[in-house]
Amino acid sequence: MARRWRLAFFLAILSGSIFAFSGPVDAQPMSRAQARERANMLAALGAELFSDPQLSNSGKSACASCHDPAHAFAPANALSVQLGGRDLAYPGLRAVPSLKYLQAVPQFTEHYFESEDEADESVDNGPTGGLTWDGRADSARAQARIPLLSPFEMGNASPDEVVRHALDGGYGPKLAAIYGKSLLANRNATFEAVLKALEVYQQSWQTFYPYSSKYDAWLAGKVELTPEEEHGRKLFEDPEKGNCASCHFSVRANDGTPPQFTDYGMIALAVPRNPAIPANADPAFYDLGLCGPLRTNFLGRPDYCGLFRTPTLRNVATRRAFFHNGVFHTLKDAVAFYATRDTDPGRWYPRRADGSVEIYDDLPARYRDNINMDPPFGGKQGDAPRLDDGEIDAIVTFLNTLTDGWKAR
């Protein structure tokens, strides 16, 4: 089923997004074979562009610098935020997410209707979808534009500057071979062609969504989980224990496609403020996710403040910084935070001068009604957490089965 789904998705690319490019391209109809050839050419070009630091203003930072293919297209280091810009000295505001398993993320909507019963679409799940932590990009092409032009990422001042770097890097003939020589006379269209190549590269299923973890093999009946992994899986799915699967779906969809381990929703977790982010040195600065500062069309929506998109947990065990602000650096701490945020807040949040705990310190009080209190959250300080240390360890063991590239011994 997964193989047929991949094929259907690839054919959708050929018949849809490849033709959606707007620019001075010869608009003659293509056969499926021609479309497939163009897709392969674009993917190959996108792979080159992705790894080429010449596209940055500094000449030292490529897409792959922060999205390392050897680390599930996430950073290779444990920094909470990465450094970029014209001299690689400008820190970002958020942890860099992985680019794997984004192919099924729906476009952002404020009202997402879905339920386990496909005939019942009465449940409004609220803001859902979109790429980046705040869902402000609706395609890989739109997402690629952000780092290319960000002052604290690749540092280009304009699309024209990106095009200049690409042409200076020798990519003009390859773009012309795909779209025709007339493309290069239009700088905006050439910039869009660069973005399209990066997008098509990220639609390569063998690289970006291979479904090659031990968990996928278990779903296919090819391997058994160890007792500890199975224990962790049950805790992960138990609504009274980990309750992780309520947001990180772990079962096949109704059409048989593999689980993405996310519901793509927006949620406020109230993770601790991270002093390692230089912007947080300003006590008036808050990263409020969906309601700003990087996303600007919901600045006046207090009910959206503090909400960030739920990422996939595939390959999560390869990460070295967790949550939108990279405040934790071990997977065990990330899981333990869910279990003890409210029952042992002093473990996570700073203390005031009088010794009291400054709980939820990275979200202004006026937005705290947005904080998720579903299990394993909730309870009062001093209560027993829903997960003990052994159960947290078991969930971490299970999460390790979600890493791609598993091979039977």
Tab-separated table of C-alpha atoms in Angstrom:
chain	number	residue	atom	x	y	z
A	1	MET	CA	0.000	0.000	0.000
A	2	ALA	CA	2.804	2.432	0.894
A	3	ARG	CA	4.474	1.794	-2.457
A	4	ARG	CA	1.245	2.473	-4.383
A	5	TRP	CA	0.726	5.654	-2.352
A	6	ARG	CA	4.225	6.865	-3.222
A	7	LEU	CA	3.605	6.201	-6.914
A	8	ALA	CA	0.269	8.032	-6.825
A	9	PHE	CA	1.888	10.980	-5.081
A	10	PHE	CA	4.709	11.124	-7.631
A	11	LEU	CA	2.264	11.003	-10.536
A	12	ALA	CA	0.317	13.834	-8.901
A	13	ILE	CA	3.534	15.831	-8.923
A	14	LEU	CA	3.993	15.139	-12.609
A	15	SER	CA	0.465	16.089	-13.538
A	16	GLY	CA	0.132	19.036	-11.153
A	17	SER	CA	2.945	20.934	-9.514
A	18	ILE	CA	5.457	20.537	-12.331
A	19	PHE	CA	3.078	22.405	-14.617
A	20	ALA	CA	2.196	25.003	-11.994
A	21	PHE	CA	5.348	27.041	-12.619
A	22	SER	CA	4.540	30.539	-13.836
A	23	GLY	CA	7.198	32.121	-15.996
A	24	PRO	CA	8.486	32.353	-19.557
A	25	VAL	CA	8.372	28.610	-20.092
A	26	ASP	CA	7.390	26.922	-23.324
A	27	ALA	CA	3.783	26.039	-22.519
A	28	GLN	CA	3.508	23.076	-24.852
A	29	PRO	CA	1.825	19.964	-23.436
A	30	MET	CA	4.177	17.232	-22.255
A	31	SER	CA	3.799	13.501	-22.269
A	32	ARG	CA	4.103	11.630	-19.012
A	33	ALA	CA	7.607	10.530	-19.983
A	34	GLN	CA	8.618	14.133	-20.685
A	35	ALA	CA	7.105	15.291	-17.408
A	36	ARG	CA	8.955	12.551	-15.550
A	37	GLU	CA	12.213	13.576	-17.220
A	38	ARG	CA	11.638	17.213	-16.254
A	39	ALA	CA	10.873	16.183	-12.686
A	40	ASN	CA	14.104	14.197	-12.509
A	41	MET	CA	16.074	17.126	-13.932
A	42	LEU	CA	14.506	19.509	-11.425
A	43	ALA	CA	15.172	17.138	-8.526
A	44	ALA	CA	18.818	16.777	-9.540
A	45	LEU	CA	19.182	20.539	-9.863
A	46	GLY	CA	17.435	21.030	-6.522
A	47	ALA	CA	19.863	18.629	-4.846
A	48	GLU	CA	22.791	20.684	-6.146
A	49	LEU	CA	21.263	23.993	-5.090
A	50	PHE	CA	20.370	22.592	-1.665
A	51	SER	CA	24.009	21.833	-0.895
A	52	ASP	CA	25.595	24.895	-2.514
A	53	PRO	CA	26.701	27.707	-0.167
A	54	GLN	CA	27.082	30.028	-3.171
A	55	LEU	CA	23.360	30.821	-2.890
A	56	SER	CA	23.946	32.605	0.416
A	57	ASN	CA	25.159	36.152	0.838
A	58	SER	CA	28.145	34.948	2.859
A	59	GLY	CA	29.021	32.225	0.373
A	60	LYS	CA	29.403	29.904	3.361
A	61	SER	CA	25.873	28.746	4.230
A	62	ALA	CA	23.794	26.291	2.199
A	63	CYS	CA	20.359	24.855	2.924
A	64	ALA	CA	22.217	21.695	3.939
A	65	SER	CA	24.226	23.632	6.530
A	66	CYS	CA	21.186	23.658	8.807
A	67	HIS	CA	19.299	20.748	7.218
A	68	ASP	CA	22.034	18.127	7.177
A	69	PRO	CA	21.086	15.045	5.113
A	70	ALA	CA	23.154	12.913	7.502
A	71	HIS	CA	21.003	14.088	10.436
A	72	ALA	CA	17.499	13.623	9.005
A	73	PHE	CA	17.713	17.065	7.362
A	74	ALA	CA	18.010	18.800	10.724
A	75	PRO	CA	21.067	20.455	12.310
A	76	ALA	CA	24.100	18.306	13.037
A	77	ASN	CA	24.847	20.279	16.202
A	78	ALA	CA	23.030	20.809	19.479
A	79	LEU	CA	22.628	24.581	19.217
A	80	SER	CA	19.177	25.851	20.141
A	81	VAL	CA	19.275	28.257	17.194
A	82	GLN	CA	21.657	28.373	14.260
A	83	LEU	CA	23.897	31.239	13.157
A	84	GLY	CA	23.613	32.820	9.712
A	85	GLY	CA	23.445	36.122	7.899
A	86	ARG	CA	26.065	38.032	5.997
A	87	ASP	CA	28.916	37.044	8.328
A	88	LEU	CA	27.423	33.904	9.947
A	89	ALA	CA	27.098	35.784	13.241
A	90	TYR	CA	23.344	36.430	13.368
A	91	PRO	CA	21.410	34.013	15.605
A	92	GLY	CA	17.958	32.820	14.661
A	93	LEU	CA	14.852	32.905	16.825
A	94	ARG	CA	13.772	29.265	16.621
A	95	ALA	CA	15.214	25.780	16.468
A	96	VAL	CA	15.633	24.500	12.921
A	97	PRO	CA	13.115	21.710	12.187
A	98	SER	CA	13.699	18.633	10.071
A	99	LEU	CA	12.605	18.702	6.429
A	100	LYS	CA	11.678	15.016	6.370
A	101	TYR	CA	8.071	13.799	6.187
A	102	LEU	CA	6.555	17.128	5.180
A	103	GLN	CA	5.008	15.845	1.952
A	104	ALA	CA	1.548	15.335	3.447
A	105	VAL	CA	1.284	18.509	5.531
A	106	PRO	CA	-1.980	20.230	4.525
A	107	GLN	CA	-2.110	23.894	3.680
A	108	PHE	CA	-2.753	26.098	6.677
A	109	THR	CA	-6.358	26.599	7.655
A	110	GLU	CA	-7.951	28.105	10.738
A	111	HIS	CA	-10.629	25.404	10.776
A	112	TYR	CA	-9.510	21.851	10.083
A	113	PHE	CA	-12.150	19.141	10.024
A	114	GLU	CA	-11.118	15.532	10.365
A	115	SER	CA	-12.077	12.546	12.449
A	116	GLU	CA	-11.319	8.856	12.638
A	117	ASP	CA	-14.627	8.251	10.899
A	118	GLU	CA	-14.278	9.836	7.476
A	119	ALA	CA	-18.050	10.190	7.262
A	120	ASP	CA	-18.049	12.461	10.304
A	121	GLU	CA	-16.388	15.808	9.665
A	122	SER	CA	-18.104	17.694	12.449
A	123	VAL	CA	-15.070	18.251	14.693
A	124	ASP	CA	-13.268	21.556	14.207
A	125	ASN	CA	-9.630	20.996	15.149
A	126	GLY	CA	-8.828	24.675	14.808
A	127	PRO	CA	-5.633	26.095	13.236
A	128	THR	CA	-3.817	23.330	11.404
A	129	GLY	CA	-1.171	22.804	8.769
A	130	GLY	CA	1.324	24.859	6.871
A	131	LEU	CA	5.097	24.559	7.001
A	132	THR	CA	7.492	26.104	9.540
A	133	TRP	CA	6.749	26.285	13.263
A	134	ASP	CA	3.930	28.798	12.683
A	135	GLY	CA	2.505	27.344	9.462
A	136	ARG	CA	3.112	30.459	7.398
A	137	ALA	CA	4.308	28.625	4.249
A	138	ASP	CA	1.929	26.417	2.286
A	139	SER	CA	4.460	24.693	0.035
A	140	ALA	CA	8.105	23.658	0.022
A	141	ARG	CA	8.636	26.343	-2.609
A	142	ALA	CA	7.228	29.031	-0.310
A	143	GLN	CA	9.193	27.628	2.607
A	144	ALA	CA	12.470	27.700	0.630
A	145	ARG	CA	11.996	31.413	0.034
A	146	ILE	CA	12.161	32.152	3.773
A	147	PRO	CA	15.769	31.114	4.561
A	148	LEU	CA	17.107	32.446	1.268
A	149	LEU	CA	15.894	35.942	2.167
A	150	SER	CA	16.129	35.856	5.952
A	151	PRO	CA	18.719	38.246	7.446
A	152	PHE	CA	19.693	35.621	10.047
A	153	GLU	CA	19.788	32.673	7.658
A	154	MET	CA	21.201	32.918	4.120
A	155	GLY	CA	21.117	36.694	4.254
A	156	ASN	CA	20.158	37.673	0.691
A	157	ALA	CA	18.625	41.126	0.400
A	158	SER	CA	16.308	40.270	-2.512
A	159	PRO	CA	15.291	37.556	-4.976
A	160	ASP	CA	17.496	39.263	-7.551
A	161	GLU	CA	20.516	38.679	-5.318
A	162	VAL	CA	19.681	34.964	-5.107
A	163	VAL	CA	19.431	34.820	-8.902
A	164	ARG	CA	22.771	36.562	-9.245
A	165	HIS	CA	24.402	34.008	-6.959
A	166	ALA	CA	22.786	31.141	-8.890
A	167	LEU	CA	23.920	32.446	-12.278
A	168	ASP	CA	27.410	33.211	-10.975
A	169	GLY	CA	27.469	29.638	-9.685
A	170	GLY	CA	26.905	28.283	-13.188
A	171	TYR	CA	23.281	27.193	-12.866
A	172	GLY	CA	22.011	29.226	-15.820
A	173	PRO	CA	22.526	26.494	-18.451
A	174	LYS	CA	20.781	23.890	-16.285
A	175	LEU	CA	17.789	26.161	-15.694
A	176	ALA	CA	17.644	26.963	-19.412
A	177	ALA	CA	17.803	23.265	-20.286
A	178	ILE	CA	14.701	22.666	-18.169
A	179	TYR	CA	12.634	25.771	-18.897
A	180	GLY	CA	14.093	27.290	-22.052
A	181	LYS	CA	16.602	30.092	-22.582
A	182	SER	CA	13.896	32.764	-22.340
A	183	LEU	CA	13.631	32.031	-18.619
A	184	LEU	CA	16.932	33.760	-17.862
A	185	ALA	CA	15.684	37.081	-19.242
A	186	ASN	CA	13.156	37.281	-16.404
A	187	ARG	CA	14.818	37.549	-12.979
A	188	ASN	CA	11.613	36.927	-11.017
A	189	ALA	CA	10.835	33.824	-13.070
A	190	THR	CA	14.397	32.574	-12.600
A	191	PHE	CA	14.047	32.989	-8.835
A	192	GLU	CA	10.800	31.015	-8.933
A	193	ALA	CA	12.573	28.314	-10.953
A	194	VAL	CA	15.232	28.029	-8.248
A	195	LEU	CA	12.492	27.624	-5.625
A	196	LYS	CA	10.700	25.062	-7.780
A	197	ALA	CA	13.885	22.986	-8.111
A	198	LEU	CA	14.318	22.990	-4.325
A	199	GLU	CA	10.673	21.984	-3.936
A	200	VAL	CA	10.850	19.088	-6.373
A	201	TYR	CA	14.033	17.812	-4.743
A	202	GLN	CA	12.130	17.623	-1.446
A	203	GLN	CA	9.466	15.500	-3.136
A	204	SER	CA	11.982	12.677	-3.642
A	205	TRP	CA	10.444	9.956	-1.489
A	206	GLN	CA	13.582	7.824	-1.267
A	207	THR	CA	15.337	10.734	0.442
A	208	PHE	CA	12.655	12.638	2.322
A	209	TYR	CA	9.956	10.109	3.219
A	210	PRO	CA	11.241	6.553	2.783
A	211	TYR	CA	9.267	4.993	5.676
A	212	SER	CA	12.270	2.810	6.471
A	213	SER	CA	12.166	2.730	10.266
A	214	LYS	CA	11.843	-0.328	12.466
A	215	TYR	CA	8.318	0.814	13.288
A	216	ASP	CA	7.415	0.708	9.592
A	217	ALA	CA	8.842	-2.796	9.391
A	218	TRP	CA	6.748	-3.713	12.444
A	219	LEU	CA	3.624	-2.291	10.828
A	220	ALA	CA	4.362	-4.439	7.787
A	221	GLY	CA	4.666	-7.545	9.973
A	222	LYS	CA	8.364	-8.003	9.208
A	223	VAL	CA	9.746	-7.673	12.738
A	224	GLU	CA	8.655	-7.802	16.362
A	225	LEU	CA	9.240	-4.941	18.761
A	226	THR	CA	11.275	-5.749	21.843
A	227	PRO	CA	9.329	-5.952	25.125
A	228	GLU	CA	10.617	-2.481	26.108
A	229	GLU	CA	9.709	-0.992	22.716
A	230	GLU	CA	6.243	-2.543	22.875
A	231	HIS	CA	5.772	-1.265	26.425
A	232	GLY	CA	6.748	2.216	25.242
A	233	ARG	CA	4.362	1.995	22.290
A	234	LYS	CA	1.443	1.166	24.567
A	235	LEU	CA	2.304	4.019	26.921
A	236	PHE	CA	2.658	6.328	23.914
A	237	GLU	CA	-0.856	5.463	22.778
A	238	ASP	CA	-2.573	5.153	26.180
A	239	PRO	CA	-4.806	8.251	26.629
A	240	GLU	CA	-4.390	8.037	30.415
A	241	LYS	CA	-0.610	7.734	30.340
A	242	GLY	CA	1.560	9.284	27.612
A	243	ASN	CA	-1.394	10.219	25.400
A	244	CYS	CA	1.209	11.108	22.761
A	245	ALA	CA	-0.788	9.588	19.919
A	246	SER	CA	-3.582	12.114	20.415
A	247	CYS	CA	-1.390	14.601	18.506
A	248	HIS	CA	1.266	12.300	17.056
A	249	PHE	CA	-0.905	9.779	15.197
A	250	SER	CA	0.745	6.357	15.226
A	251	VAL	CA	-1.642	4.201	13.172
A	252	ARG	CA	-2.201	3.980	9.459
A	253	ALA	CA	-4.676	6.403	7.932
A	254	ASN	CA	-7.996	5.103	6.682
A	255	ASP	CA	-6.568	4.877	3.165
A	256	GLY	CA	-3.696	2.709	4.392
A	257	THR	CA	-0.931	5.311	4.201
A	258	PRO	CA	1.753	5.076	6.899
A	259	PRO	CA	1.353	7.191	10.031
A	260	GLN	CA	3.003	10.603	9.941
A	261	PHE	CA	3.263	10.882	13.745
A	262	THR	CA	1.640	14.307	13.716
A	263	ASP	CA	-1.853	15.727	13.372
A	264	TYR	CA	-0.356	18.943	11.868
A	265	GLY	CA	-2.204	20.934	14.524
A	266	MET	CA	-1.194	24.037	16.468
A	267	ILE	CA	-0.702	23.674	20.204
A	268	ALA	CA	0.583	25.726	23.154
A	269	LEU	CA	2.896	23.647	25.355
A	270	ALA	CA	4.424	26.489	27.416
A	271	VAL	CA	7.983	25.175	27.210
A	272	PRO	CA	10.445	27.120	29.367
A	273	ARG	CA	12.062	30.300	28.090
A	274	ASN	CA	15.452	29.538	26.603
A	275	PRO	CA	18.239	31.914	27.737
A	276	ALA	CA	20.485	30.516	24.978
A	277	ILE	CA	18.448	32.496	22.418
A	278	PRO	CA	19.946	36.018	22.357
A	279	ALA	CA	16.574	37.636	21.570
A	280	ASN	CA	15.301	36.395	24.939
A	281	ALA	CA	17.729	38.701	26.732
A	282	ASP	CA	15.085	41.375	26.130
A	283	PRO	CA	12.390	40.721	28.779
A	284	ALA	CA	9.798	42.348	26.509
A	285	PHE	CA	10.446	39.875	23.675
A	286	TYR	CA	8.262	36.794	23.308
A	287	ASP	CA	8.061	34.309	20.486
A	288	LEU	CA	4.310	33.738	20.320
A	289	GLY	CA	4.243	31.410	17.329
A	290	LEU	CA	1.048	31.729	15.338
A	291	CYS	CA	0.442	35.311	16.511
A	292	GLY	CA	3.970	36.586	15.815
A	293	PRO	CA	6.557	37.905	15.491
A	294	LEU	CA	7.621	35.997	12.357
A	295	ARG	CA	4.052	35.409	11.213
A	296	THR	CA	2.276	38.732	10.966
A	297	ASN	CA	-1.281	38.108	9.731
A	298	PHE	CA	-2.553	37.006	13.173
A	299	LEU	CA	-0.910	39.649	15.354
A	300	GLY	CA	-4.283	40.673	16.756
A	301	ARG	CA	-5.446	37.164	17.700
A	302	PRO	CA	-4.748	36.504	21.394
A	303	ASP	CA	-6.362	33.058	21.127
A	304	TYR	CA	-3.535	32.049	18.762
A	305	CYS	CA	-0.655	33.265	20.929
A	306	GLY	CA	1.743	30.570	22.076
A	307	LEU	CA	0.609	28.043	19.457
A	308	PHE	CA	3.201	26.178	17.387
A	309	ARG	CA	2.742	23.405	14.852
A	310	THR	CA	3.067	19.818	16.056
A	311	PRO	CA	6.082	18.316	14.252
A	312	THR	CA	6.392	14.725	13.144
A	313	LEU	CA	8.170	12.454	15.604
A	314	ARG	CA	9.800	10.452	12.839
A	315	ASN	CA	13.569	10.580	13.348
A	316	VAL	CA	13.056	12.484	16.601
A	317	ALA	CA	15.732	10.369	18.308
A	318	THR	CA	18.338	11.861	15.966
A	319	ARG	CA	17.588	15.401	17.157
A	320	ARG	CA	19.823	17.321	19.548
A	321	ALA	CA	17.500	20.263	20.271
A	322	PHE	CA	13.783	19.908	20.973
A	323	PHE	CA	10.671	22.087	20.707
A	324	HIS	CA	10.385	25.372	18.831
A	325	ASN	CA	12.997	27.115	20.972
A	326	GLY	CA	15.429	24.210	21.301
A	327	VAL	CA	15.324	24.491	25.080
A	328	PHE	CA	15.905	20.771	25.736
A	329	HIS	CA	18.789	18.732	24.410
A	330	THR	CA	17.862	15.152	25.258
A	331	LEU	CA	14.846	13.192	24.160
A	332	LYS	CA	14.294	11.991	27.709
A	333	ASP	CA	13.988	15.574	28.955
A	334	ALA	CA	11.510	16.347	26.177
A	335	VAL	CA	9.288	13.416	27.187
A	336	ALA	CA	9.732	14.076	30.911
A	337	PHE	CA	8.617	17.675	30.435
A	338	TYR	CA	5.202	16.469	29.256
A	339	ALA	CA	4.863	14.226	32.282
A	340	THR	CA	6.002	16.667	34.962
A	341	ARG	CA	5.441	20.192	33.642
A	342	ASP	CA	2.616	20.821	36.122
A	343	THR	CA	3.412	18.348	38.898
A	344	ASP	CA	7.088	19.333	39.230
A	345	PRO	CA	7.402	22.791	37.632
A	346	GLY	CA	10.543	23.626	39.596
A	347	ARG	CA	12.360	21.047	37.502
A	348	TRP	CA	11.820	23.133	34.372
A	349	TYR	CA	11.073	26.748	35.207
A	350	PRO	CA	13.229	29.370	36.980
A	351	ARG	CA	12.629	30.589	40.497
A	352	ARG	CA	11.875	34.135	41.568
A	353	ALA	CA	13.802	35.942	44.270
A	354	ASP	CA	11.292	34.715	46.877
A	355	GLY	CA	11.866	31.087	45.852
A	356	SER	CA	8.558	30.599	44.048
A	357	VAL	CA	8.536	28.966	40.628
A	358	GLU	CA	7.929	31.219	37.628
A	359	ILE	CA	5.825	28.678	35.767
A	360	TYR	CA	5.047	29.182	32.062
A	361	ASP	CA	7.722	31.883	31.974
A	362	ASP	CA	7.864	32.189	28.170
A	363	LEU	CA	4.185	33.036	27.699
A	364	PRO	CA	2.585	36.219	29.042
A	365	ALA	CA	-0.157	35.591	31.587
A	366	ARG	CA	-2.885	36.974	29.338
A	367	TYR	CA	-2.369	34.091	26.894
A	368	ARG	CA	-2.178	31.206	29.344
A	369	ASP	CA	-5.713	30.019	28.746
A	370	ASN	CA	-4.314	28.723	25.451
A	371	ILE	CA	-1.989	26.240	27.175
A	372	ASN	CA	-2.809	22.597	26.557
A	373	MET	CA	-3.793	20.725	29.733
A	374	ASP	CA	-4.599	17.301	28.252
A	375	PRO	CA	-2.845	14.272	29.772
A	376	PRO	CA	-0.055	13.810	30.608
A	377	PHE	CA	-0.183	17.531	31.453
A	378	GLY	CA	-2.289	18.746	34.342
A	379	GLY	CA	-2.369	18.040	38.032
A	380	LYS	CA	-1.015	20.129	40.872
A	381	GLN	CA	2.489	20.644	42.107
A	382	GLY	CA	3.431	17.651	44.229
A	383	ASP	CA	0.975	15.244	42.579
A	384	ALA	CA	2.287	11.991	41.183
A	385	PRO	CA	3.012	12.361	37.455
A	386	ARG	CA	1.203	10.173	34.946
A	387	LEU	CA	4.535	8.689	33.853
A	388	ASP	CA	7.327	7.526	36.136
A	389	ASP	CA	10.997	7.436	35.103
A	390	GLY	CA	10.805	3.857	33.876
A	391	GLU	CA	7.792	4.639	31.713
A	392	ILE	CA	9.486	7.741	30.299
A	393	ASP	CA	12.482	5.569	29.401
A	394	ALA	CA	10.173	3.083	27.685
A	395	ILE	CA	8.600	5.812	25.536
A	396	VAL	CA	12.063	7.044	24.583
A	397	THR	CA	12.988	3.491	23.600
A	398	PHE	CA	9.882	3.300	21.428
A	399	LEU	CA	10.651	6.652	19.802
A	400	ASN	CA	13.992	5.245	18.709
A	401	THR	CA	12.089	2.813	16.478
A	402	LEU	CA	10.988	5.799	14.346
A	403	THR	CA	14.474	6.433	12.946
A	404	ASP	CA	14.881	5.820	9.221
A	405	GLY	CA	17.418	3.382	7.815
A	406	TRP	CA	16.659	0.441	10.094
A	407	LYS	CA	18.026	-2.891	8.954
A	408	ALA	CA	17.393	-6.295	10.498
A	409	ARG	CA	20.412	-7.799	12.176
